[in-house]
Short mmCIF file of C-alpha atoms in Angstrom, two decimals:
data_model
loop_
_atom_site.label_atom_id
_atom_site.label_comp_id
_atom_site.label_asym_id
_atom_site.label_seq_id
_atom_site.Cartn_x
_atom_site.Cartn_y
_atom_site.Cartn_z
CA GLY A 1160 125.18 107.40 18.39
CA ALA A 1161 128.51 109.05 18.82
CA TYR A 1162 130.26 106.60 16.33
CA HIS A 1163 127.42 107.86 13.74
CA TYR A 1164 127.84 111.39 14.63
CA ASN A 1165 131.56 111.50 14.43
CA LYS A 1166 131.21 109.79 11.14
CA ALA A 1167 128.71 112.63 9.89
CA SER A 1168 131.26 115.26 11.32
CA SER A 1169 133.98 113.78 9.21
CA VAL A 1170 132.14 113.84 5.93
CA SER A 1171 130.94 117.31 6.63
CA VAL A 1172 134.73 118.41 7.03
CA GLN A 1173 135.73 116.31 4.00
CA ASN A 1174 132.70 116.53 1.76
CA PRO A 1175 130.54 119.14 2.87
CA GLU A 1176 128.45 119.10 -0.58
CA ASP A 1177 127.74 115.44 0.06
CA LEU A 1178 124.48 115.93 2.43
CA GLY A 1179 122.47 112.83 1.87
CA ILE A 1180 125.56 110.79 3.33
CA LEU A 1181 125.71 113.32 6.18
CA ALA A 1182 122.20 113.11 6.67
CA GLY A 1183 122.43 109.25 6.72
CA HIS A 1184 124.94 109.04 9.71
CA LEU A 1185 123.03 111.56 11.76
CA GLU A 1186 120.03 109.48 11.22
CA LYS A 1187 121.92 106.58 12.21
CA ALA A 1188 123.31 108.51 15.45
CA ILE A 1189 119.72 109.56 16.19
CA VAL A 1190 118.10 106.08 15.99
CA ARG A 1191 121.08 104.49 18.04
CA ASP A 1192 121.10 107.68 20.67
CA PRO A 1193 118.50 110.10 20.38
CA GLN A 1194 120.11 113.14 21.24
CA ASP A 1195 118.54 116.62 20.71
CA PHE A 1196 121.80 117.77 19.58
CA TYR A 1197 121.94 115.15 16.75
CA VAL A 1198 118.33 115.98 15.86
CA ARG A 1199 119.17 119.64 15.52
CA SER A 1200 122.22 118.83 13.29
CA LEU A 1201 119.94 116.72 11.40
CA ALA A 1202 117.32 119.56 10.69
CA SER A 1203 120.26 121.73 10.00
CA VAL A 1204 121.39 119.20 7.24
CA MET A 1205 118.09 119.01 5.94
CA TYR A 1206 117.37 122.78 5.61
CA ASN A 1207 120.64 123.11 3.93
CA GLN A 1208 119.25 120.20 1.36
CA PHE A 1209 116.25 122.29 0.94
CA THR A 1210 117.86 125.64 0.29
CA SER A 1211 120.28 124.18 -1.87
CA ILE A 1212 116.92 122.86 -4.16
CA LEU A 1213 115.38 125.95 -3.81
CA ALA A 1214 118.49 127.68 -5.48
CA ALA A 1215 119.10 125.54 -7.99
CA THR A 1216 118.32 126.83 -11.48
CA SER A 1217 116.44 123.58 -12.92
CA THR A 1218 114.68 121.49 -10.42
CA THR A 1219 111.80 119.05 -11.38
CA TYR A 1220 110.26 119.40 -7.96
CA THR A 1221 106.37 120.29 -7.65
CA ALA A 1222 105.18 122.69 -5.20
CA GLU A 1223 103.68 119.55 -3.25
CA GLN A 1224 107.28 118.00 -2.95
CA TYR A 1225 108.71 121.49 -1.80
CA GLN A 1226 105.77 121.75 0.84
CA GLN A 1227 106.65 118.05 2.17
CA MET A 1228 110.56 118.83 2.17
CA LEU A 1229 109.73 122.14 4.35
CA ASN A 1230 107.24 120.02 6.70
CA ALA A 1231 110.09 117.36 7.17
CA VAL A 1232 112.50 120.19 8.13
CA VAL A 1233 110.37 121.86 10.44
CA SER A 1234 109.18 118.41 11.96
CA THR A 1235 112.67 117.51 12.36
CA ALA A 1236 113.79 120.57 13.93
CA ASP A 1237 110.64 120.16 16.47
CA GLY A 1238 112.06 116.86 16.86
CA SER A 1239 114.65 118.08 18.92
CA ILE A 1240 111.98 119.89 21.36
CA ALA A 1241 110.34 116.60 21.87
CA VAL A 1242 113.88 114.80 22.76
CA ASN A 1243 114.63 117.30 25.08
CA PRO A 1244 111.92 120.05 26.02
CA TYR A 1245 113.95 121.56 28.65
CA ASN A 1246 116.72 122.71 26.41
CA ALA A 1247 116.38 126.37 25.15
CA GLU A 1248 118.92 125.52 22.04
CA ASN A 1249 116.16 123.34 20.78
CA TYR A 1250 113.62 126.43 20.96
CA LEU A 1251 116.05 128.71 19.98
CA PHE A 1252 117.14 126.56 16.96
CA SER A 1253 113.48 126.11 15.58
CA ALA A 1254 112.72 130.04 15.79
CA GLU A 1255 115.71 130.54 13.70
CA LEU A 1256 114.48 128.33 11.23
CA PHE A 1257 111.15 129.43 11.35
CA ARG A 1258 112.76 133.13 11.38
CA ALA A 1259 114.61 132.30 8.20
CA LEU A 1260 111.28 131.01 6.61
CA ALA A 1261 109.39 134.47 7.47
CA SER A 1262 112.15 136.20 5.70
CA GLY A 1263 111.47 134.21 2.75
CA GLY A 1264 107.84 135.32 2.88
CA VAL A 1265 106.50 131.97 4.28
CA ASP A 1266 102.79 133.16 5.99
CA GLY A 1267 102.84 132.69 9.76
CA ALA A 1268 106.62 131.66 10.32
CA ASP A 1269 106.92 135.02 11.83
CA GLU A 1270 104.62 134.19 14.67
CA GLN A 1271 105.82 130.64 14.76
CA ALA A 1272 109.48 132.27 15.59
CA MET A 1273 108.17 134.28 18.21
CA GLN A 1274 106.27 131.53 20.02
CA ARG A 1275 109.62 129.44 20.03
CA TYR A 1276 111.75 132.51 20.97
CA ALA A 1277 109.11 133.20 24.14
CA LEU A 1278 109.74 129.33 24.85
CA ALA A 1279 113.57 129.85 24.64
CA SER A 1280 113.50 132.48 26.98
CA GLU A 1281 111.33 130.78 29.50
CA ARG A 1282 114.07 128.23 29.82
CA ASP A 1283 116.83 130.46 30.02
CA PRO A 1284 115.59 133.76 31.10
CA HIS A 1285 119.08 135.54 31.70
CA ASN A 1286 120.35 135.03 28.04
CA PRO A 1287 120.43 138.38 26.55
CA SER A 1288 120.85 136.89 23.20
CA ILE A 1289 116.98 135.88 22.80
CA PRO A 1290 115.65 139.51 22.78
CA LEU A 1291 118.24 140.24 20.29
CA PHE A 1292 116.95 137.62 18.02
CA GLN A 1293 113.68 138.66 18.65
CA ALA A 1294 114.59 142.44 17.83
CA ARG A 1295 116.17 141.00 14.70
CA LEU A 1296 112.82 139.52 13.82
CA ALA A 1297 110.55 142.40 14.81
CA LEU A 1298 113.12 144.68 12.30
CA GLN A 1299 112.68 142.15 9.63
CA GLU A 1300 108.90 142.41 10.04
CA ASN A 1301 109.28 146.02 10.19
CA ASP A 1302 108.30 146.42 13.54
CA ASN A 1303 110.79 149.05 14.88
CA GLU A 1304 109.14 149.59 18.48
CA ALA A 1305 108.99 146.19 19.16
CA ALA A 1306 112.50 145.81 18.04
CA GLN A 1307 113.63 148.52 20.50
CA THR A 1308 111.66 146.90 23.27
CA TYR A 1309 113.49 143.61 22.86
CA LEU A 1310 117.18 145.56 22.27
CA GLU A 1311 116.09 147.26 25.58
CA GLY A 1312 115.59 144.05 27.26
CA ALA A 1313 118.59 142.32 26.04
CA ILE A 1314 120.74 145.44 27.45
CA ALA A 1315 119.23 144.91 30.84
CA LYS A 1316 119.74 141.09 30.75
CA LYS A 1317 123.60 141.60 29.84
CA ALA A 1318 123.80 144.37 32.55
CA ASN A 1319 122.97 141.61 35.19
#
């Protein structure tokens, strides 16, 4: 796994736009050594591929193909949780993915993000960053009262 992860790292430095090769090395790393970090890295690459395709001025993808790509990204992100359900980082990564989707107007993504933030907080209850992320999502959803509550929670955690 480490060999292919290192190959992926070298591709990302030398040819950062070559996401397909990068994803291929990460997939090989996961097959050989299913580490949650490898799975999160692959989900990140897949999300970058997805957003690049969305940003392209001319594409031949159908709405169904976009949905399939998005489902694959979400499934891979959640795969890191399946590999290690005790690591708060896996839930935070998935939550941030859903927060980004919520900012793009994907229905239900904000609720999915909040659920994952809550699960991350259960696993890392003293982490002041988690309520900051929750506050950012609340502001994104125009819920200033909830954002203030989350910010106060972050400050309280930071003081400890």
